[in-house]
Structure formats: C-alpha cells, structure tokens
C-alpha cells in the first residue's frame, strides 16, 4: 500500500479541484478560500514538483478575485461564460465533447465506474463532467486501488482531454481564476502520472527479481 499521507494528499487535491469546478462558488465557499487554513493548503501545493509557477499564479488570481466588489456574482458570471455556454463561446467541461471519444461512449464507461465505486453525479450532472471525473479519481485514491487502476483512469480518461480543456480556459478566461486553477490540476495530474509510473516500474522490477 502507498504511504498513508501521500494517499491523503493526492485524494484531497483531486477532491478540492472537483468541488471548485463543479458549479458557481457561493459566498460561503469564497470566505473559506480566504481563510488562513485554505490559503496555507493552497500554498502547500508549491511543494509538488513542477507546480510552483502555477500555484503562484493561482494565488495571485485568487487574491484579485476575492478583492472584487461583487466577487460572488462576478465569479459566477466567469463560471457561466466559460463552462455553461456552448463552444465556441464557452469551453466544454464534458469529456465526451473532445476528439478522443463521444458523449455516449464516455458516459457509458463513466456510469459503470460510478456504480462500481458507489458514486453518483450531483444535481443530475452527466458523468463525463470534469468535476465528476476528478471526484472519481479522488475515490480511487482514497480506496487505495491498485496503482495500475489509478494510472489507467488518469492516463486513458483524464489526461486524454484535460490539456485541451486547460488550453481553452487559458484562451478565454481573461481574468484568470479558473484558467489558473485548471492549470494547477492538469500540472498535478502530469506529475501524478509520473509518480504512478514510477510505482509501476518498482512493482515490475520487484516481480522480475523474485
């Protein structure tokens, strides 16, 4: 089994970004983001290899967002213009809208996985939504599923489309809050993929020596 603290850290990162991208943030959530505990947690992501630059940019965009006069309404408008408008005006948060798959195929696969892991999309959200997929990855990590299972979902589902999702956000999110958040989670997933690959290689090496 993986070290417990690493499991908890990885799961918390996936779950945090799932919640951030699920729907418009409430004023209560924004108060939480401004708290010292939350700010310290965000700053701690700087210790993940390769994330320092993205974390600093997100902290800057978060500071700007929290200082807006009508911050909840303005961030809700940003969310809606990015994720609730159909492309090309907005950016689709649904995996099934990207070239590697189709909506029916992706949703069939995801629906089966959600049943297997005892999850269900909230508010009738479709199963290929980015927040649902991140929540599923968090559940896989929490349950300490085999490294090959975690790697397979990360490599074949999440990373097949989220770099395109990130690029679209960077192009259209002029104020940067959501673009910088997506940049962090995609950067983290790339590092997590390398981490899981290293574990798989260690397992392969041990098995070949036995």
PDB file of C-alpha atoms in Angstrom:
ATOM      1  CA  UNK A   1       0.000   0.000   0.000  1.00  0.00           C
ATOM      2  CA  UNK A   2       1.089   3.553  -0.643  1.00  0.00           C
ATOM      3  CA  UNK A   3       2.150   5.678   2.305  1.00  0.00           C
ATOM      4  CA  UNK A   4      -0.992   6.944   4.031  1.00  0.00           C
ATOM      5  CA  UNK A   5      -0.016  10.615   3.980  1.00  0.00           C
ATOM      6  CA  UNK A   6       0.651  10.517   0.222  1.00  0.00           C
ATOM      7  CA  UNK A   7      -2.719   8.863  -0.365  1.00  0.00           C
ATOM      8  CA  UNK A   8      -4.495  11.534   1.677  1.00  0.00           C
ATOM      9  CA  UNK A   9      -2.663  14.372  -0.047  1.00  0.00           C
ATOM     10  CA  UNK A  10      -3.375  13.053  -3.539  1.00  0.00           C
ATOM     11  CA  UNK A  11      -7.046  12.393  -2.787  1.00  0.00           C
ATOM     12  CA  UNK A  12      -7.536  15.825  -1.218  1.00  0.00           C
ATOM     13  CA  UNK A  13      -6.077  17.572  -4.265  1.00  0.00           C
ATOM     14  CA  UNK A  14      -8.373  15.761  -6.695  1.00  0.00           C
ATOM     15  CA  UNK A  15     -11.406  16.326  -4.468  1.00  0.00           C
ATOM     16  CA  UNK A  16     -10.655  20.016  -3.901  1.00  0.00           C
ATOM     17  CA  UNK A  17     -10.447  20.785  -7.590  1.00  0.00           C
ATOM     18  CA  UNK A  18     -13.543  18.695  -8.264  1.00  0.00           C
ATOM     19  CA  UNK A  19     -15.510  20.903  -5.887  1.00  0.00           C
ATOM     20  CA  UNK A  20     -14.000  24.072  -7.349  1.00  0.00           C
ATOM     21  CA  UNK A  21     -15.071  23.185 -10.900  1.00  0.00           C
ATOM     22  CA  UNK A  22     -18.474  21.658 -10.147  1.00  0.00           C
ATOM     23  CA  UNK A  23     -20.594  24.796 -10.077  1.00  0.00           C
ATOM     24  CA  UNK A  24     -20.540  28.502  -9.294  1.00  0.00           C
ATOM     25  CA  UNK A  25     -18.863  29.257  -5.973  1.00  0.00           C
ATOM     26  CA  UNK A  26     -21.045  30.538  -3.149  1.00  0.00           C
ATOM     27  CA  UNK A  27     -20.110  33.401  -0.873  1.00  0.00           C
ATOM     28  CA  UNK A  28     -19.572  30.853   1.906  1.00  0.00           C
ATOM     29  CA  UNK A  29     -17.059  28.996  -0.264  1.00  0.00           C
ATOM     30  CA  UNK A  30     -15.264  32.246  -1.066  1.00  0.00           C
ATOM     31  CA  UNK A  31     -14.993  33.029   2.647  1.00  0.00           C
ATOM     32  CA  UNK A  32     -13.452  29.590   3.054  1.00  0.00           C
ATOM     33  CA  UNK A  33     -10.970  30.241   0.255  1.00  0.00           C
ATOM     34  CA  UNK A  34      -9.896  33.417   2.027  1.00  0.00           C
ATOM     35  CA  UNK A  35      -9.283  31.639   5.352  1.00  0.00           C
ATOM     36  CA  UNK A  36      -5.727  31.102   6.606  1.00  0.00           C
ATOM     37  CA  UNK A  37      -6.231  27.330   6.576  1.00  0.00           C
ATOM     38  CA  UNK A  38      -7.247  27.283   2.937  1.00  0.00           C
ATOM     39  CA  UNK A  39      -4.532  29.706   1.922  1.00  0.00           C
ATOM     40  CA  UNK A  40      -1.934  27.547   3.677  1.00  0.00           C
ATOM     41  CA  UNK A  41      -3.248  24.444   1.898  1.00  0.00           C
ATOM     42  CA  UNK A  42      -3.043  26.149  -1.490  1.00  0.00           C
ATOM     43  CA  UNK A  43       0.479  27.359  -0.707  1.00  0.00           C
ATOM     44  CA  UNK A  44       1.468  23.798   0.230  1.00  0.00           C
ATOM     45  CA  UNK A  45       0.857  22.735  -3.393  1.00  0.00           C
ATOM     46  CA  UNK A  46       4.030  24.651  -4.183  1.00  0.00           C
ATOM     47  CA  UNK A  47       5.951  21.642  -2.831  1.00  0.00           C
ATOM     48  CA  UNK A  48       4.649  19.408  -5.645  1.00  0.00           C
ATOM     49  CA  UNK A  49       7.348  19.182  -8.332  1.00  0.00           C
ATOM     50  CA  UNK A  50       6.609  21.382 -11.320  1.00  0.00           C
ATOM     51  CA  UNK A  51       3.709  23.298  -9.748  1.00  0.00           C
ATOM     52  CA  UNK A  52       5.458  26.289  -8.167  1.00  0.00           C
ATOM     53  CA  UNK A  53       4.820  28.694 -11.030  1.00  0.00           C
ATOM     54  CA  UNK A  54       1.168  27.668 -11.463  1.00  0.00           C
ATOM     55  CA  UNK A  55       0.499  27.890  -7.723  1.00  0.00           C
ATOM     56  CA  UNK A  56       1.879  31.425  -7.528  1.00  0.00           C
ATOM     57  CA  UNK A  57      -0.247  32.479 -10.489  1.00  0.00           C
ATOM     58  CA  UNK A  58      -3.350  30.957  -8.929  1.00  0.00           C
ATOM     59  CA  UNK A  59      -2.666  32.670  -5.599  1.00  0.00           C
ATOM     60  CA  UNK A  60      -2.406  35.985  -7.457  1.00  0.00           C
ATOM     61  CA  UNK A  61      -5.647  35.395  -9.376  1.00  0.00           C
ATOM     62  CA  UNK A  62      -7.391  34.287  -6.175  1.00  0.00           C
ATOM     63  CA  UNK A  63      -6.317  37.479  -4.411  1.00  0.00           C
ATOM     64  CA  UNK A  64      -7.718  39.524  -7.279  1.00  0.00           C
ATOM     65  CA  UNK A  65     -10.971  37.563  -7.323  1.00  0.00           C
ATOM     66  CA  UNK A  66     -11.505  37.950  -3.575  1.00  0.00           C
ATOM     67  CA  UNK A  67     -10.985  41.706  -3.808  1.00  0.00           C
ATOM     68  CA  UNK A  68     -13.697  42.289  -6.403  1.00  0.00           C
ATOM     69  CA  UNK A  69     -16.585  44.479  -5.254  1.00  0.00           C
ATOM     70  CA  UNK A  70     -19.235  41.864  -6.113  1.00  0.00           C
ATOM     71  CA  UNK A  71     -16.961  38.873  -6.029  1.00  0.00           C
ATOM     72  CA  UNK A  72     -19.558  36.098  -5.835  1.00  0.00           C
ATOM     73  CA  UNK A  73     -21.659  37.453  -8.684  1.00  0.00           C
ATOM     74  CA  UNK A  74     -18.641  38.248 -10.839  1.00  0.00           C
ATOM     75  CA  UNK A  75     -17.031  34.850 -10.352  1.00  0.00           C
ATOM     76  CA  UNK A  76     -20.380  33.201 -11.060  1.00  0.00           C
ATOM     77  CA  UNK A  77     -20.530  35.161 -14.313  1.00  0.00           C
ATOM     78  CA  UNK A  78     -16.996  33.990 -15.165  1.00  0.00           C
ATOM     79  CA  UNK A  79     -18.014  30.383 -14.492  1.00  0.00           C
ATOM     80  CA  UNK A  80     -21.139  30.690 -16.615  1.00  0.00           C
ATOM     81  CA  UNK A  81     -19.378  32.313 -19.567  1.00  0.00           C
ATOM     82  CA  UNK A  82     -16.655  29.665 -19.515  1.00  0.00           C
ATOM     83  CA  UNK A  83     -18.470  26.438 -18.725  1.00  0.00           C
ATOM     84  CA  UNK A  84     -22.196  26.938 -19.279  1.00  0.00           C
ATOM     85  CA  UNK A  85     -22.078  28.410 -22.789  1.00  0.00           C
ATOM     86  CA  UNK A  86     -21.690  26.019 -25.690  1.00  0.00           C
ATOM     87  CA  UNK A  87     -18.440  26.180 -27.685  1.00  0.00           C
ATOM     88  CA  UNK A  88     -17.037  28.183 -29.336  1.00  0.00           C
ATOM     89  CA  UNK A  89     -18.270  30.873 -26.923  1.00  0.00           C
ATOM     90  CA  UNK A  90     -17.523  28.684 -23.908  1.00  0.00           C
ATOM     91  CA  UNK A  91     -15.318  25.720 -23.010  1.00  0.00           C
ATOM     92  CA  UNK A  92     -16.965  22.343 -22.659  1.00  0.00           C
ATOM     93  CA  UNK A  93     -16.301  20.691 -19.274  1.00  0.00           C
ATOM     94  CA  UNK A  94     -17.514  17.359 -20.686  1.00  0.00           C
ATOM     95  CA  UNK A  95     -15.039  14.692 -21.798  1.00  0.00           C
ATOM     96  CA  UNK A  96     -17.499  13.398 -24.395  1.00  0.00           C
ATOM     97  CA  UNK A  97     -17.189  16.632 -26.371  1.00  0.00           C
ATOM     98  CA  UNK A  98     -13.489  16.092 -27.107  1.00  0.00           C
ATOM     99  CA  UNK A  99     -11.959  14.266 -30.104  1.00  0.00           C
ATOM    100  CA  UNK A 100     -10.766  11.116 -28.296  1.00  0.00           C
ATOM    101  CA  UNK A 101     -14.289   9.817 -27.627  1.00  0.00           C
ATOM    102  CA  UNK A 102     -18.004  10.547 -27.949  1.00  0.00           C
ATOM    103  CA  UNK A 103     -20.528  11.581 -25.328  1.00  0.00           C
ATOM    104  CA  UNK A 104     -22.454   8.256 -25.366  1.00  0.00           C
ATOM    105  CA  UNK A 105     -19.265   6.173 -25.181  1.00  0.00           C
ATOM    106  CA  UNK A 106     -17.685   8.237 -22.413  1.00  0.00           C
ATOM    107  CA  UNK A 107     -20.852   8.341 -20.353  1.00  0.00           C
ATOM    108  CA  UNK A 108     -21.405   4.589 -20.624  1.00  0.00           C
ATOM    109  CA  UNK A 109     -17.895   3.957 -19.331  1.00  0.00           C
ATOM    110  CA  UNK A 110     -18.193   6.536 -16.576  1.00  0.00           C
ATOM    111  CA  UNK A 111     -21.643   5.362 -15.477  1.00  0.00           C
ATOM    112  CA  UNK A 112     -20.253   1.866 -14.980  1.00  0.00           C
ATOM    113  CA  UNK A 113     -17.306   3.180 -12.969  1.00  0.00           C
ATOM    114  CA  UNK A 114     -19.528   5.364 -10.794  1.00  0.00           C
ATOM    115  CA  UNK A 115     -21.699   2.386  -9.908  1.00  0.00           C
ATOM    116  CA  UNK A 116     -18.593   0.330  -9.131  1.00  0.00           C
ATOM    117  CA  UNK A 117     -17.256   2.992  -6.750  1.00  0.00           C
ATOM    118  CA  UNK A 118     -20.576   3.939  -5.186  1.00  0.00           C
ATOM    119  CA  UNK A 119     -20.683   7.450  -6.590  1.00  0.00           C
ATOM    120  CA  UNK A 120     -23.410   9.382  -8.354  1.00  0.00           C
ATOM    121  CA  UNK A 121     -23.272  12.758 -10.121  1.00  0.00           C
ATOM    122  CA  UNK A 122     -24.779  15.530  -8.043  1.00  0.00           C
ATOM    123  CA  UNK A 123     -27.712  17.609  -9.317  1.00  0.00           C
ATOM    124  CA  UNK A 124     -28.155  15.218 -12.249  1.00  0.00           C
ATOM    125  CA  UNK A 125     -24.833  16.296 -13.780  1.00  0.00           C
ATOM    126  CA  UNK A 126     -23.707  13.978 -16.554  1.00  0.00           C
ATOM    127  CA  UNK A 127     -20.958  11.538 -15.685  1.00  0.00           C
ATOM    128  CA  UNK A 128     -18.370  12.884 -18.133  1.00  0.00           C
ATOM    129  CA  UNK A 129     -18.219  16.297 -16.421  1.00  0.00           C
ATOM    130  CA  UNK A 130     -14.729  17.243 -15.282  1.00  0.00           C
ATOM    131  CA  UNK A 131     -15.809  17.549 -11.642  1.00  0.00           C
ATOM    132  CA  UNK A 132     -17.347  14.071 -11.658  1.00  0.00           C
ATOM    133  CA  UNK A 133     -14.236  12.536 -13.183  1.00  0.00           C
ATOM    134  CA  UNK A 134     -11.972  14.272 -10.661  1.00  0.00           C
ATOM    135  CA  UNK A 135     -14.202  13.062  -7.817  1.00  0.00           C
ATOM    136  CA  UNK A 136     -13.930   9.518  -9.158  1.00  0.00           C
ATOM    137  CA  UNK A 137     -10.143   9.791  -9.274  1.00  0.00           C
ATOM    138  CA  UNK A 138     -10.209  11.007  -5.663  1.00  0.00           C
ATOM    139  CA  UNK A 139     -12.308   7.979  -4.684  1.00  0.00           C
ATOM    140  CA  UNK A 140      -9.891   5.590  -6.403  1.00  0.00           C
ATOM    141  CA  UNK A 141      -7.016   7.139  -4.472  1.00  0.00           C
ATOM    142  CA  UNK A 142      -8.915   7.121  -1.159  1.00  0.00           C
ATOM    143  CA  UNK A 143      -9.702   3.436  -1.555  1.00  0.00           C
ATOM    144  CA  UNK A 144      -6.032   2.787  -2.371  1.00  0.00           C
ATOM    145  CA  UNK A 145      -6.986   0.951  -5.535  1.00  0.00           C
ATOM    146  CA  UNK A 146      -4.161  -0.821  -7.388  1.00  0.00           C
ATOM    147  CA  UNK A 147      -1.676   1.550  -8.955  1.00  0.00           C
ATOM    148  CA  UNK A 148      -2.459   0.095 -12.382  1.00  0.00           C
ATOM    149  CA  UNK A 149      -6.146   1.019 -11.956  1.00  0.00           C
ATOM    150  CA  UNK A 150      -5.352   4.583 -10.884  1.00  0.00           C
ATOM    151  CA  UNK A 151      -2.833   5.004 -13.672  1.00  0.00           C
ATOM    152  CA  UNK A 152      -5.251   3.602 -16.249  1.00  0.00           C
ATOM    153  CA  UNK A 153      -8.016   6.047 -15.354  1.00  0.00           C
ATOM    154  CA  UNK A 154      -5.661   9.006 -15.137  1.00  0.00           C
ATOM    155  CA  UNK A 155      -3.917   8.210 -18.419  1.00  0.00           C
ATOM    156  CA  UNK A 156      -6.835   6.956 -20.518  1.00  0.00           C
ATOM    157  CA  UNK A 157      -9.645   9.183 -19.242  1.00  0.00           C
ATOM    158  CA  UNK A 158      -8.450  12.390 -17.594  1.00  0.00           C
ATOM    159  CA  UNK A 159      -5.271  13.240 -19.445  1.00  0.00           C
ATOM    160  CA  UNK A 160      -6.751  12.360 -22.828  1.00  0.00           C
ATOM    161  CA  UNK A 161      -8.718  15.622 -22.837  1.00  0.00           C
ATOM    162  CA  UNK A 162      -7.931  17.893 -19.912  1.00  0.00           C
ATOM    163  CA  UNK A 163      -4.913  19.527 -21.566  1.00  0.00           C
ATOM    164  CA  UNK A 164      -7.276  20.711 -24.334  1.00  0.00           C
ATOM    165  CA  UNK A 165      -9.739  21.876 -21.678  1.00  0.00           C
ATOM    166  CA  UNK A 166      -6.935  23.806 -19.971  1.00  0.00           C
ATOM    167  CA  UNK A 167      -5.797  25.421 -23.222  1.00  0.00           C
ATOM    168  CA  UNK A 168      -9.334  26.591 -23.930  1.00  0.00           C
ATOM    169  CA  UNK A 169      -9.623  28.093 -20.449  1.00  0.00           C
ATOM    170  CA  UNK A 170      -6.312  29.914 -20.843  1.00  0.00           C
ATOM    171  CA  UNK A 171      -7.523  31.431 -24.104  1.00  0.00           C
ATOM    172  CA  UNK A 172     -10.932  32.585 -22.857  1.00  0.00           C
ATOM    173  CA  UNK A 173     -10.622  33.280 -19.132  1.00  0.00           C
ATOM    174  CA  UNK A 174      -9.237  36.806 -19.312  1.00  0.00           C
ATOM    175  CA  UNK A 175      -9.343  37.322 -15.524  1.00  0.00           C
ATOM    176  CA  UNK A 176      -7.587  34.038 -14.938  1.00  0.00           C
ATOM    177  CA  UNK A 177      -9.118  32.496 -11.810  1.00  0.00           C
ATOM    178  CA  UNK A 178     -10.479  29.363 -13.442  1.00  0.00           C
ATOM    179  CA  UNK A 179      -7.726  29.144 -16.049  1.00  0.00           C
ATOM    180  CA  UNK A 180      -5.065  29.153 -13.340  1.00  0.00           C
ATOM    181  CA  UNK A 181      -6.989  26.594 -11.260  1.00  0.00           C
ATOM    182  CA  UNK A 182      -7.272  24.249 -14.233  1.00  0.00           C
ATOM    183  CA  UNK A 183      -3.566  24.745 -14.976  1.00  0.00           C
ATOM    184  CA  UNK A 184      -2.709  23.554 -11.468  1.00  0.00           C
ATOM    185  CA  UNK A 185      -4.823  20.409 -11.596  1.00  0.00           C
ATOM    186  CA  UNK A 186      -3.568  19.461 -15.072  1.00  0.00           C
ATOM    187  CA  UNK A 187       0.010  20.089 -13.960  1.00  0.00           C
ATOM    188  CA  UNK A 188      -0.586  17.987 -10.860  1.00  0.00           C
ATOM    189  CA  UNK A 189      -2.066  15.157 -12.915  1.00  0.00           C
ATOM    190  CA  UNK A 190       1.006  15.090 -15.146  1.00  0.00           C
ATOM    191  CA  UNK A 191       3.204  14.805 -12.055  1.00  0.00           C
ATOM    192  CA  UNK A 192       0.861  12.207 -10.563  1.00  0.00           C
ATOM    193  CA  UNK A 193       1.064  10.170 -13.754  1.00  0.00           C
ATOM    194  CA  UNK A 194       4.847  10.128 -13.450  1.00  0.00           C
ATOM    195  CA  UNK A 195       4.563   9.145  -9.792  1.00  0.00           C
ATOM    196  CA  UNK A 196       2.259   6.232 -10.612  1.00  0.00           C
ATOM    197  CA  UNK A 197       4.535   5.178 -13.464  1.00  0.00           C
ATOM    198  CA  UNK A 198       7.443   5.024 -11.025  1.00  0.00           C
ATOM    199  CA  UNK A 199       5.417   2.787  -8.702  1.00  0.00           C
ATOM    200  CA  UNK A 200       4.510   0.506 -11.584  1.00  0.00           C
ATOM    201  CA  UNK A 201       8.163   0.260 -12.571  1.00  0.00           C
ATOM    202  CA  UNK A 202       9.121  -0.589  -8.996  1.00  0.00           C
ATOM    203  CA  UNK A 203       6.476  -3.334  -8.922  1.00  0.00           C
ATOM    204  CA  UNK A 204       7.725  -4.674 -12.259  1.00  0.00           C
ATOM    205  CA  UNK A 205      11.323  -4.671 -11.061  1.00  0.00           C
ATOM    206  CA  UNK A 206      10.445  -6.493  -7.828  1.00  0.00           C
ATOM    207  CA  UNK A 207       8.401  -9.107  -9.652  1.00  0.00           C
ATOM    208  CA  UNK A 208      11.180  -9.694 -12.190  1.00  0.00           C
ATOM    209  CA  UNK A 209      13.664 -10.268  -9.356  1.00  0.00           C
ATOM    210  CA  UNK A 210      11.513 -12.775  -7.490  1.00  0.00           C
TER     211      UNK A 210
END
